[in-house]
Amino acid sequence: MPALKYSRQRESIKRFLMSRFDHPTADTIYLHVRQEFPNISLGTVYRNLALLTELGEIIKITTDGPDRFDGHTEPHSHFFCRKCHSLLDIHLEDEAAIDRQAQEAFPGIIEGHSVQYFGICSKCAK
Amino acid sequence: MPALKYSRQRESIKRFLMSRFDHPTADTIYLHVRQEFPNISLGTVYRNLALLTELGEIIKITTDGPDRFDGHTEPHSHFFCRKCHSLLDIHLEDEAAIDRQAQEAFPGIIEGHSVQYFGICSKCAK
DNA sequence: GTGGGTGCAAATACTTTGCAACCGA
DNA sequence: TCGGTTGCAAAGTATTTGCACCCAC
């Protein structure tokens, strides 16, 4: 792993992700960071998202459609609205209980989990 | 929704998926069904996978990399080996408990969930 | 016969990558 | 200066789609 060097673009991407709870796509992030760095390219956004994910500073969430990114790394779950495609946080009381259940049932080494609930969000239900 | 019509190709795809527990990709399915229908095209495989998913006869599992498909629709969870990328079933004792936990914590309408555990499978751990 | 299904190829959506210039330590 | 980072554009991967022909009903 090469030595990490500071970059204003990466900082901006991370700051943006930490400020939000709706898990934007690379493209949304691109459009935002562009306001601060009009010349930034999508490739740079993707490169930094991959790097931050590898460092564990953000989380990459794979869904139907483009990947989503999350600047909040405490273990938590997600809700995907199948109508408006919003992706929202769910903080369970005992998130670790989910791993414990599976560890009993499975012989491999479980390092973590990701739960994705799906349904209709309260906005769309109206 | 247009009237459904029988197709030998669709039947073959479904039969293949029901016979396996390792959640093949569209391409793997294509290569297999090709033995029975040498002229089948990838497009047809994708079309039928989408149709079967919509009908609820199979499940589409979105992961890092290509989508995986599962011919077994009883609620269950999955384990993704980050080393060999195999995707395996985990049958929890009380799968519905996961929904109940979230329903308390979230105001939207939760219709279901998908849990993906990650780690190292027993084969790769050796 | 009618409309859904198929094969083929082209198109799309999303993401990664090669390269020369640039910038932080 | 050295090597990580960037912008740009081209390439790559996974999936979808238009169209003419075929087949189930």
PDB file of C-alpha atoms (C1' of nucleotides) in Angstrom:
ATOM      1  CA  MET A   1       0.000   0.000   0.000  1.00  0.00           C
ATOM      2  CA  PRO A   2       1.513   3.319  -1.100  1.00  0.00           C
ATOM      3  CA  ALA A   3       1.881   6.202   1.358  1.00  0.00           C
ATOM      4  CA  LEU A   4      -1.253   8.286   1.613  1.00  0.00           C
ATOM      5  CA  LYS A   5      -1.084  11.920   0.642  1.00  0.00           C
ATOM      6  CA  TYR A   6      -3.554  14.671   1.445  1.00  0.00           C
ATOM      7  CA  SER A   7      -5.910  15.833  -1.273  1.00  0.00           C
ATOM      8  CA  ARG A   8      -8.468  18.617  -1.077  1.00  0.00           C
ATOM      9  CA  GLN A   9     -10.797  16.713  -3.371  1.00  0.00           C
ATOM     10  CA  ARG A  10     -10.812  13.624  -1.149  1.00  0.00           C
ATOM     11  CA  GLU A  11     -11.393  15.810   1.895  1.00  0.00           C
ATOM     12  CA  SER A  12     -14.364  17.457   0.229  1.00  0.00           C
ATOM     13  CA  ILE A  13     -15.894  14.123  -0.754  1.00  0.00           C
ATOM     14  CA  LYS A  14     -15.576  12.821   2.769  1.00  0.00           C
ATOM     15  CA  ARG A  15     -16.951  16.001   4.329  1.00  0.00           C
ATOM     16  CA  PHE A  16     -19.966  15.817   2.032  1.00  0.00           C
ATOM     17  CA  LEU A  17     -20.661  12.187   2.924  1.00  0.00           C
ATOM     18  CA  MET A  18     -20.375  12.861   6.636  1.00  0.00           C
ATOM     19  CA  SER A  19     -22.943  15.623   6.361  1.00  0.00           C
ATOM     20  CA  ARG A  20     -25.618  13.404   4.848  1.00  0.00           C
ATOM     21  CA  PHE A  21     -27.720  10.448   5.857  1.00  0.00           C
ATOM     22  CA  ASP A  22     -29.246   9.547   2.523  1.00  0.00           C
ATOM     23  CA  HIS A  23     -26.336   7.667   0.939  1.00  0.00           C
ATOM     24  CA  PRO A  24     -25.670   9.457  -2.344  1.00  0.00           C
ATOM     25  CA  THR A  25     -24.391   7.806  -5.513  1.00  0.00           C
ATOM     26  CA  ALA A  26     -21.027   8.604  -7.067  1.00  0.00           C
ATOM     27  CA  ASP A  27     -22.781  10.847  -9.539  1.00  0.00           C
ATOM     28  CA  THR A  28     -24.588  12.871  -6.879  1.00  0.00           C
ATOM     29  CA  ILE A  29     -21.320  13.281  -5.016  1.00  0.00           C
ATOM     30  CA  TYR A  30     -19.668  14.377  -8.229  1.00  0.00           C
ATOM     31  CA  LEU A  31     -22.296  17.013  -8.901  1.00  0.00           C
ATOM     32  CA  HIS A  32     -21.910  18.386  -5.404  1.00  0.00           C
ATOM     33  CA  VAL A  33     -18.122  18.427  -5.146  1.00  0.00           C
ATOM     34  CA  ARG A  34     -18.083  20.099  -8.510  1.00  0.00           C
ATOM     35  CA  GLN A  35     -19.432  23.250  -6.896  1.00  0.00           C
ATOM     36  CA  GLU A  36     -16.194  23.507  -4.947  1.00  0.00           C
ATOM     37  CA  PHE A  37     -13.905  21.983  -7.603  1.00  0.00           C
ATOM     38  CA  PRO A  38     -15.408  22.746 -11.007  1.00  0.00           C
ATOM     39  CA  ASN A  39     -12.732  20.709 -12.792  1.00  0.00           C
ATOM     40  CA  ILE A  40     -12.983  17.525 -10.761  1.00  0.00           C
ATOM     41  CA  SER A  41     -13.713  14.448 -12.841  1.00  0.00           C
ATOM     42  CA  LEU A  42     -15.976  11.504 -12.158  1.00  0.00           C
ATOM     43  CA  GLY A  43     -12.916   9.242 -12.286  1.00  0.00           C
ATOM     44  CA  THR A  44     -11.383  11.091  -9.360  1.00  0.00           C
ATOM     45  CA  VAL A  45     -14.594  10.749  -7.399  1.00  0.00           C
ATOM     46  CA  TYR A  46     -14.668   7.012  -8.019  1.00  0.00           C
ATOM     47  CA  ARG A  47     -10.980   6.659  -7.173  1.00  0.00           C
ATOM     48  CA  ASN A  48     -11.414   8.465  -3.877  1.00  0.00           C
ATOM     49  CA  LEU A  49     -14.554   6.596  -2.976  1.00  0.00           C
ATOM     50  CA  ALA A  50     -12.715   3.318  -3.525  1.00  0.00           C
ATOM     51  CA  LEU A  51      -9.782   4.530  -1.448  1.00  0.00           C
ATOM     52  CA  LEU A  52     -11.927   5.788   1.432  1.00  0.00           C
ATOM     53  CA  THR A  53     -13.856   2.516   1.388  1.00  0.00           C
ATOM     54  CA  GLU A  54     -10.641   0.529   1.584  1.00  0.00           C
ATOM     55  CA  LEU A  55      -9.469   2.679   4.497  1.00  0.00           C
ATOM     56  CA  GLY A  56     -12.754   2.010   6.249  1.00  0.00           C
ATOM     57  CA  GLU A  57     -13.591   5.705   6.446  1.00  0.00           C
ATOM     58  CA  ILE A  58     -16.790   5.267   4.479  1.00  0.00           C
ATOM     59  CA  ILE A  59     -19.031   2.347   3.551  1.00  0.00           C
ATOM     60  CA  LYS A  60     -20.006   1.240   0.075  1.00  0.00           C
ATOM     61  CA  ILE A  61     -23.541  -0.097  -0.223  1.00  0.00           C
ATOM     62  CA  THR A  62     -24.351  -2.229  -3.221  1.00  0.00           C
ATOM     63  CA  THR A  63     -27.990  -2.075  -4.310  1.00  0.00           C
ATOM     64  CA  ASP A  64     -30.062  -2.393  -7.400  1.00  0.00           C
ATOM     65  CA  GLY A  65     -28.728   0.406  -9.539  1.00  0.00           C
ATOM     66  CA  PRO A  66     -25.613   2.435  -8.801  1.00  0.00           C
ATOM     67  CA  ASP A  67     -23.609   1.950  -5.614  1.00  0.00           C
ATOM     68  CA  ARG A  68     -24.406   4.180  -2.663  1.00  0.00           C
ATOM     69  CA  PHE A  69     -21.922   5.593  -0.168  1.00  0.00           C
ATOM     70  CA  ASP A  70     -22.213   6.208   3.543  1.00  0.00           C
ATOM     71  CA  GLY A  71     -19.949   8.453   5.609  1.00  0.00           C
ATOM     72  CA  HIS A  72     -21.141   6.968   8.891  1.00  0.00           C
ATOM     73  CA  THR A  73     -19.324   3.789   9.796  1.00  0.00           C
ATOM     74  CA  GLU A  74     -20.895   2.695  13.077  1.00  0.00           C
ATOM     75  CA  PRO A  75     -22.653  -0.649  12.460  1.00  0.00           C
ATOM     76  CA  HIS A  76     -26.192  -0.007  11.334  1.00  0.00           C
ATOM     77  CA  SER A  77     -28.758  -1.225   8.842  1.00  0.00           C
ATOM     78  CA  HIS A  78     -30.438   0.250   5.805  1.00  0.00           C
ATOM     79  CA  PHE A  79     -33.907   0.599   4.405  1.00  0.00           C
ATOM     80  CA  PHE A  80     -34.435   0.776   0.660  1.00  0.00           C
ATOM     81  CA  CYS A  81     -37.725   2.233  -0.547  1.00  0.00           C
ATOM     82  CA  ARG A  82     -38.735   0.294  -3.623  1.00  0.00           C
ATOM     83  CA  LYS A  83     -40.873   3.192  -4.786  1.00  0.00           C
ATOM     84  CA  CYS A  84     -38.633   6.272  -4.531  1.00  0.00           C
ATOM     85  CA  HIS A  85     -35.351   4.353  -4.195  1.00  0.00           C
ATOM     86  CA  SER A  86     -34.270   6.326  -1.177  1.00  0.00           C
ATOM     87  CA  LEU A  87     -31.898   4.506   1.127  1.00  0.00           C
ATOM     88  CA  LEU A  88     -32.231   5.351   4.813  1.00  0.00           C
ATOM     89  CA  ASP A  89     -30.502   4.381   8.043  1.00  0.00           C
ATOM     90  CA  ILE A  90     -32.021   2.066  10.598  1.00  0.00           C
ATOM     91  CA  HIS A  91     -30.296   1.911  13.976  1.00  0.00           C
ATOM     92  CA  LEU A  92     -31.232  -1.311  15.717  1.00  0.00           C
ATOM     93  CA  GLU A  93     -30.930  -1.591  19.459  1.00  0.00           C
ATOM     94  CA  ASP A  94     -28.644  -4.601  19.296  1.00  0.00           C
ATOM     95  CA  GLU A  95     -26.998  -4.673  15.924  1.00  0.00           C
ATOM     96  CA  ALA A  96     -24.491  -7.332  17.009  1.00  0.00           C
ATOM     97  CA  ALA A  97     -27.303  -9.796  17.778  1.00  0.00           C
ATOM     98  CA  ILE A  98     -27.596 -10.379  14.055  1.00  0.00           C
ATOM     99  CA  ASP A  99     -24.046 -11.692  13.846  1.00  0.00           C
ATOM    100  CA  ARG A 100     -24.483 -13.882  16.909  1.00  0.00           C
ATOM    101  CA  GLN A 101     -27.504 -15.601  15.378  1.00  0.00           C
ATOM    102  CA  ALA A 102     -25.584 -16.431  12.229  1.00  0.00           C
ATOM    103  CA  GLN A 103     -22.433 -17.563  13.984  1.00  0.00           C
ATOM    104  CA  GLU A 104     -24.395 -20.390  15.538  1.00  0.00           C
ATOM    105  CA  ALA A 105     -25.764 -21.492  12.185  1.00  0.00           C
ATOM    106  CA  PHE A 106     -22.677 -21.176  10.016  1.00  0.00           C
ATOM    107  CA  PRO A 107     -19.246 -22.789  10.178  1.00  0.00           C
ATOM    108  CA  GLY A 108     -17.262 -20.040   8.375  1.00  0.00           C
ATOM    109  CA  ILE A 109     -15.715 -16.958   9.966  1.00  0.00           C
ATOM    110  CA  ILE A 110     -18.258 -14.153  10.005  1.00  0.00           C
ATOM    111  CA  GLU A 111     -16.626 -10.750  10.133  1.00  0.00           C
ATOM    112  CA  GLY A 112     -19.695  -8.619   9.727  1.00  0.00           C
ATOM    113  CA  HIS A 113     -23.005  -8.207   8.009  1.00  0.00           C
ATOM    114  CA  SER A 114     -25.128  -5.811   6.094  1.00  0.00           C
ATOM    115  CA  VAL A 115     -28.875  -5.860   6.359  1.00  0.00           C
ATOM    116  CA  GLN A 116     -31.024  -4.257   3.777  1.00  0.00           C
ATOM    117  CA  TYR A 117     -34.703  -3.929   4.501  1.00  0.00           C
ATOM    118  CA  PHE A 118     -37.044  -3.113   1.691  1.00  0.00           C
ATOM    119  CA  GLY A 119     -40.571  -1.767   1.513  1.00  0.00           C
ATOM    120  CA  ILE A 120     -42.295   1.595   1.269  1.00  0.00           C
ATOM    121  CA  CYS A 121     -41.030   4.616   3.146  1.00  0.00           C
ATOM    122  CA  SER A 122     -43.403   6.818   5.126  1.00  0.00           C
ATOM    123  CA  LYS A 123     -43.244   9.579   2.514  1.00  0.00           C
ATOM    124  CA  CYS A 124     -44.327   7.264  -0.299  1.00  0.00           C
ATOM    125  CA  ALA A 125     -46.995   5.565   1.821  1.00  0.00           C
ATOM    126  CA  LYS A 126     -49.058   8.773   2.008  1.00  0.00           C
TER     127      LYS A 126
ATOM    128  CA  MET B   1     -48.793  -7.321 -17.345  1.00  0.00           C
ATOM    129  CA  PRO B   2     -48.950  -9.352 -20.575  1.00  0.00           C
ATOM    130  CA  ALA B   3     -50.165 -12.971 -20.537  1.00  0.00           C
ATOM    131  CA  LEU B   4     -47.400 -15.395 -19.689  1.00  0.00           C
ATOM    132  CA  LYS B   5     -46.503 -17.996 -22.228  1.00  0.00           C
ATOM    133  CA  TYR B   6     -44.504 -21.189 -21.715  1.00  0.00           C
ATOM    134  CA  SER B   7     -40.916 -21.303 -22.877  1.00  0.00           C
ATOM    135  CA  ARG B   8     -38.526 -24.220 -22.724  1.00  0.00           C
ATOM    136  CA  GLN B   9     -35.613 -21.840 -22.171  1.00  0.00           C
ATOM    137  CA  ARG B  10     -37.233 -20.256 -19.125  1.00  0.00           C
ATOM    138  CA  GLU B  11     -38.062 -23.677 -17.770  1.00  0.00           C
ATOM    139  CA  SER B  12     -34.479 -24.803 -18.149  1.00  0.00           C
ATOM    140  CA  ILE B  13     -33.139 -21.711 -16.396  1.00  0.00           C
ATOM    141  CA  LYS B  14     -35.455 -22.230 -13.469  1.00  0.00           C
ATOM    142  CA  ARG B  15     -34.692 -25.936 -13.220  1.00  0.00           C
ATOM    143  CA  PHE B  16     -30.986 -25.172 -13.145  1.00  0.00           C
ATOM    144  CA  LEU B  17     -31.387 -22.596 -10.388  1.00  0.00           C
ATOM    145  CA  MET B  18     -33.515 -24.916  -8.278  1.00  0.00           C
ATOM    146  CA  SER B  19     -30.839 -27.593  -8.479  1.00  0.00           C
ATOM    147  CA  ARG B  20     -28.115 -25.398  -7.034  1.00  0.00           C
ATOM    148  CA  PHE B  21     -27.322 -23.683  -3.778  1.00  0.00           C
ATOM    149  CA  ASP B  22     -24.391 -21.554  -4.846  1.00  0.00           C
ATOM    150  CA  HIS B  23     -26.218 -18.700  -6.563  1.00  0.00           C
ATOM    151  CA  PRO B  24     -24.763 -18.536 -10.056  1.00  0.00           C
ATOM    152  CA  THR B  25     -24.373 -15.376 -12.128  1.00  0.00           C
ATOM    153  CA  ALA B  26     -26.260 -14.774 -15.371  1.00  0.00           C
ATOM    154  CA  ASP B  27     -23.167 -15.782 -17.275  1.00  0.00           C
ATOM    155  CA  THR B  28     -22.776 -19.086 -15.457  1.00  0.00           C
ATOM    156  CA  ILE B  29     -26.432 -19.823 -16.075  1.00  0.00           C
ATOM    157  CA  TYR B  30     -25.967 -18.946 -19.725  1.00  0.00           C
ATOM    158  CA  LEU B  31     -23.026 -21.316 -20.092  1.00  0.00           C
ATOM    159  CA  HIS B  32     -25.039 -24.123 -18.521  1.00  0.00           C
ATOM    160  CA  VAL B  33     -28.329 -23.672 -20.356  1.00  0.00           C
ATOM    161  CA  ARG B  34     -26.328 -23.491 -23.534  1.00  0.00           C
ATOM    162  CA  GLN B  35     -25.640 -27.200 -23.250  1.00  0.00           C
ATOM    163  CA  GLU B  36     -29.337 -27.824 -23.707  1.00  0.00           C
ATOM    164  CA  PHE B  37     -30.056 -24.886 -26.059  1.00  0.00           C
ATOM    165  CA  PRO B  38     -26.871 -24.168 -27.987  1.00  0.00           C
ATOM    166  CA  ASN B  39     -28.412 -21.110 -29.644  1.00  0.00           C
ATOM    167  CA  ILE B  40     -29.733 -19.384 -26.559  1.00  0.00           C
ATOM    168  CA  SER B  41     -28.456 -15.848 -26.115  1.00  0.00           C
ATOM    169  CA  LEU B  42     -27.341 -14.005 -23.019  1.00  0.00           C
ATOM    170  CA  GLY B  43     -30.123 -11.492 -23.614  1.00  0.00           C
ATOM    171  CA  THR B  44     -32.710 -14.234 -23.280  1.00  0.00           C
ATOM    172  CA  VAL B  45     -31.134 -15.396 -20.055  1.00  0.00           C
ATOM    173  CA  TYR B  46     -31.256 -11.879 -18.629  1.00  0.00           C
ATOM    174  CA  ARG B  47     -34.840 -11.386 -19.790  1.00  0.00           C
ATOM    175  CA  ASN B  48     -35.995 -14.595 -18.171  1.00  0.00           C
ATOM    176  CA  LEU B  49     -34.102 -13.941 -14.964  1.00  0.00           C
ATOM    177  CA  ALA B  50     -35.803 -10.545 -14.713  1.00  0.00           C
ATOM    178  CA  LEU B  51     -39.184 -12.110 -15.405  1.00  0.00           C
ATOM    179  CA  LEU B  52     -38.759 -14.930 -12.900  1.00  0.00           C
ATOM    180  CA  THR B  53     -37.590 -12.427 -10.304  1.00  0.00           C
ATOM    181  CA  GLU B  54     -40.662 -10.287 -10.881  1.00  0.00           C
ATOM    182  CA  LEU B  55     -42.880 -13.339 -10.537  1.00  0.00           C
ATOM    183  CA  GLY B  56     -41.186 -14.147  -7.252  1.00  0.00           C
ATOM    184  CA  GLU B  57     -40.055 -17.549  -8.490  1.00  0.00           C
ATOM    185  CA  ILE B  58     -36.405 -16.754  -7.956  1.00  0.00           C
ATOM    186  CA  ILE B  59     -34.439 -14.173  -6.000  1.00  0.00           C
ATOM    187  CA  LYS B  60     -31.932 -11.709  -7.349  1.00  0.00           C
ATOM    188  CA  ILE B  61     -29.023 -10.993  -5.042  1.00  0.00           C
ATOM    189  CA  THR B  62     -27.050  -7.847  -5.639  1.00  0.00           C
ATOM    190  CA  THR B  63     -23.422  -8.030  -4.547  1.00  0.00           C
ATOM    191  CA  ASP B  64     -20.089  -6.561  -5.441  1.00  0.00           C
ATOM    192  CA  GLY B  65     -19.652  -7.762  -8.998  1.00  0.00           C
ATOM    193  CA  PRO B  66     -22.354  -9.363 -11.119  1.00  0.00           C
ATOM    194  CA  ASP B  67     -25.793 -10.152  -9.726  1.00  0.00           C
ATOM    195  CA  ARG B  68     -26.397 -13.631  -8.358  1.00  0.00           C
ATOM    196  CA  PHE B  69     -29.596 -15.642  -8.639  1.00  0.00           C
ATOM    197  CA  ASP B  70     -31.245 -18.010  -6.199  1.00  0.00           C
ATOM    198  CA  GLY B  71     -33.932 -20.553  -7.060  1.00  0.00           C
ATOM    199  CA  HIS B  72     -34.912 -21.051  -3.425  1.00  0.00           C
ATOM    200  CA  THR B  73     -37.344 -18.460  -2.202  1.00  0.00           C
ATOM    201  CA  GLU B  74     -37.924 -19.371   1.430  1.00  0.00           C
ATOM    202  CA  PRO B  75     -36.621 -16.487   3.562  1.00  0.00           C
ATOM    203  CA  HIS B  76     -32.967 -17.076   4.348  1.00  0.00           C
ATOM    204  CA  SER B  77     -29.681 -15.245   4.566  1.00  0.00           C
ATOM    205  CA  HIS B  78     -26.444 -15.328   2.638  1.00  0.00           C
ATOM    206  CA  PHE B  79     -22.770 -15.508   3.355  1.00  0.00           C
ATOM    207  CA  PHE B  80     -20.297 -13.927   0.953  1.00  0.00           C
ATOM    208  CA  CYS B  81     -16.698 -15.122   1.169  1.00  0.00           C
ATOM    209  CA  ARG B  82     -14.496 -12.132   0.518  1.00  0.00           C
ATOM    210  CA  LYS B  83     -11.666 -14.410  -0.546  1.00  0.00           C
ATOM    211  CA  CYS B  84     -13.223 -16.830  -3.062  1.00  0.00           C
ATOM    212  CA  HIS B  85     -16.415 -14.807  -3.662  1.00  0.00           C
ATOM    213  CA  SER B  86     -18.632 -17.800  -3.099  1.00  0.00           C
ATOM    214  CA  LEU B  87     -22.113 -16.974  -1.897  1.00  0.00           C
ATOM    215  CA  LEU B  88     -23.686 -19.526   0.433  1.00  0.00           C
ATOM    216  CA  ASP B  89     -26.988 -19.961   2.218  1.00  0.00           C
ATOM    217  CA  ILE B  90     -27.431 -19.441   5.925  1.00  0.00           C
ATOM    218  CA  HIS B  91     -30.701 -20.643   7.420  1.00  0.00           C
ATOM    219  CA  LEU B  92     -31.308 -18.855  10.699  1.00  0.00           C
ATOM    220  CA  GLU B  93     -33.611 -20.358  13.284  1.00  0.00           C
ATOM    221  CA  ASP B  94     -35.876 -17.339  13.376  1.00  0.00           C
ATOM    222  CA  GLU B  95     -35.463 -15.398  10.195  1.00  0.00           C
ATOM    223  CA  ALA B  96     -38.515 -13.242  10.897  1.00  0.00           C
ATOM    224  CA  ALA B  97     -36.976 -11.922  14.105  1.00  0.00           C
ATOM    225  CA  ILE B  98     -34.821  -9.677  11.976  1.00  0.00           C
ATOM    226  CA  ASP B  99     -37.853  -7.893  10.568  1.00  0.00           C
ATOM    227  CA  ARG B 100     -39.446  -7.547  13.987  1.00  0.00           C
ATOM    228  CA  GLN B 101     -36.384  -5.779  15.360  1.00  0.00           C
ATOM    229  CA  ALA B 102     -36.409  -3.272  12.543  1.00  0.00           C
ATOM    230  CA  GLN B 103     -40.135  -2.660  12.622  1.00  0.00           C
ATOM    231  CA  GLU B 104     -39.760  -1.259  16.116  1.00  0.00           C
ATOM    232  CA  ALA B 105     -37.007   1.090  15.038  1.00  0.00           C
ATOM    233  CA  PHE B 106     -38.367   2.321  11.722  1.00  0.00           C
ATOM    234  CA  PRO B 107     -41.550   4.158  10.752  1.00  0.00           C
ATOM    235  CA  GLY B 108     -41.854   2.932   7.122  1.00  0.00           C
ATOM    236  CA  ILE B 109     -43.496  -0.256   5.923  1.00  0.00           C
ATOM    237  CA  ILE B 110     -40.977  -3.088   5.986  1.00  0.00           C
ATOM    238  CA  GLU B 111     -41.879  -5.846   3.560  1.00  0.00           C
ATOM    239  CA  GLY B 112     -38.766  -7.949   3.896  1.00  0.00           C
ATOM    240  CA  HIS B 113     -35.049  -7.970   4.276  1.00  0.00           C
ATOM    241  CA  SER B 114     -31.900  -9.432   2.920  1.00  0.00           C
ATOM    242  CA  VAL B 115     -28.944 -10.100   5.140  1.00  0.00           C
ATOM    243  CA  GLN B 116     -25.536 -10.549   3.731  1.00  0.00           C
ATOM    244  CA  TYR B 117     -22.821 -11.748   6.036  1.00  0.00           C
ATOM    245  CA  PHE B 118     -19.222 -11.458   4.945  1.00  0.00           C
ATOM    246  CA  GLY B 119     -16.011 -13.102   6.045  1.00  0.00           C
ATOM    247  CA  ILE B 120     -13.930 -16.140   5.182  1.00  0.00           C
ATOM    248  CA  CYS B 121     -15.548 -19.455   4.358  1.00  0.00           C
ATOM    249  CA  SER B 122     -14.314 -22.668   5.942  1.00  0.00           C
ATOM    250  CA  LYS B 123     -12.636 -23.794   2.728  1.00  0.00           C
ATOM    251  CA  CYS B 124     -10.588 -20.616   2.418  1.00  0.00           C
ATOM    252  CA  ALA B 125      -9.743 -20.587   6.134  1.00  0.00           C
ATOM    253  CA  LYS B 126      -7.656 -23.772   5.833  1.00  0.00           C
TER     254      LYS B 126
ATOM    255  C1'  DG C   1     -53.593 -15.734 -36.539  1.00  0.00           C
ATOM    256  C1'  DT C   2     -51.998 -13.101 -32.480  1.00  0.00           C
ATOM    257  C1'  DG C   3     -48.992 -11.830 -29.213  1.00  0.00           C
ATOM    258  C1'  DG C   4     -45.378 -13.331 -26.286  1.00  0.00           C
ATOM    259  C1'  DG C   5     -40.540 -15.256 -26.669  1.00  0.00           C
ATOM    260  C1'  DT C   6     -36.016 -15.617 -29.008  1.00  0.00           C
ATOM    261  C1'  DG C   7     -31.429 -14.665 -31.157  1.00  0.00           C
ATOM    262  C1'  DC C   8     -28.571 -11.246 -32.549  1.00  0.00           C
ATOM    263  C1'  DA C   9     -26.339  -7.020 -32.291  1.00  0.00           C
ATOM    264  C1'  DA C  10     -26.244  -2.456 -30.838  1.00  0.00           C
ATOM    265  C1'  DA C  11     -26.900   0.482 -27.020  1.00  0.00           C
ATOM    266  C1'  DT C  12     -26.829   1.785 -22.214  1.00  0.00           C
ATOM    267  C1'  DA C  13     -25.393   2.321 -17.366  1.00  0.00           C
ATOM    268  C1'  DC C  14     -21.913   2.269 -14.274  1.00  0.00           C
ATOM    269  C1'  DT C  15     -17.169   1.914 -13.093  1.00  0.00           C
ATOM    270  C1'  DT C  16     -12.250   1.361 -13.960  1.00  0.00           C
ATOM    271  C1'  DT C  17      -7.906   2.570 -16.083  1.00  0.00           C
ATOM    272  C1'  DG C  18      -3.754   4.578 -18.927  1.00  0.00           C
ATOM    273  C1'  DC C  19      -1.351   8.561 -19.309  1.00  0.00           C
ATOM    274  C1'  DA C  20       0.751  13.093 -18.971  1.00  0.00           C
ATOM    275  C1'  DA C  21       0.512  17.004 -16.001  1.00  0.00           C
ATOM    276  C1'  DC C  22       0.158  18.552 -11.230  1.00  0.00           C
ATOM    277  C1'  DC C  23       0.834  19.100  -6.308  1.00  0.00           C
ATOM    278  C1'  DG C  24       1.906  17.811  -1.356  1.00  0.00           C
ATOM    279  C1'  DA C  25       5.573  16.249   1.750  1.00  0.00           C
TER     280       DA C  25
ATOM    281  C1'  DT D   1      12.556  15.993  -6.217  1.00  0.00           C
ATOM    282  C1'  DC D   2       9.607  11.890  -5.598  1.00  0.00           C
ATOM    283  C1'  DG D   3       5.648   9.663  -5.796  1.00  0.00           C
ATOM    284  C1'  DG D   4       0.792  10.008  -4.885  1.00  0.00           C
ATOM    285  C1'  DT D   5      -3.226  12.492  -7.162  1.00  0.00           C
ATOM    286  C1'  DT D   6      -5.801  14.586 -10.885  1.00  0.00           C
ATOM    287  C1'  DG D   7      -8.344  15.471 -15.331  1.00  0.00           C
ATOM    288  C1'  DC D   8      -9.425  13.604 -19.437  1.00  0.00           C
ATOM    289  C1'  DA D   9     -10.729  10.204 -22.446  1.00  0.00           C
ATOM    290  C1'  DA D  10     -10.876   5.594 -23.717  1.00  0.00           C
ATOM    291  C1'  DA D  11     -11.857   1.023 -22.251  1.00  0.00           C
ATOM    292  C1'  DG D  12     -14.191  -2.412 -19.554  1.00  0.00           C
ATOM    293  C1'  DT D  13     -17.999  -4.953 -17.274  1.00  0.00           C
ATOM    294  C1'  DA D  14     -22.706  -6.003 -16.596  1.00  0.00           C
ATOM    295  C1'  DT D  15     -27.115  -5.484 -18.278  1.00  0.00           C
ATOM    296  C1'  DT D  16     -30.848  -3.780 -21.302  1.00  0.00           C
ATOM    297  C1'  DT D  17     -33.135  -3.084 -25.624  1.00  0.00           C
ATOM    298  C1'  DG D  18     -34.788  -2.780 -30.802  1.00  0.00           C
ATOM    299  C1'  DC D  19     -36.022  -5.590 -34.303  1.00  0.00           C
ATOM    300  C1'  DA D  20     -37.246  -9.310 -37.358  1.00  0.00           C
ATOM    301  C1'  DC D  21     -38.394 -13.991 -36.988  1.00  0.00           C
ATOM    302  C1'  DC D  22     -40.335 -17.980 -34.430  1.00  0.00           C
ATOM    303  C1'  DC D  23     -43.464 -20.591 -31.584  1.00  0.00           C
ATOM    304  C1'  DA D  24     -47.190 -21.426 -27.950  1.00  0.00           C
ATOM    305  C1'  DC D  25     -51.924 -20.995 -27.478  1.00  0.00           C
TER     306       DC D  25
END
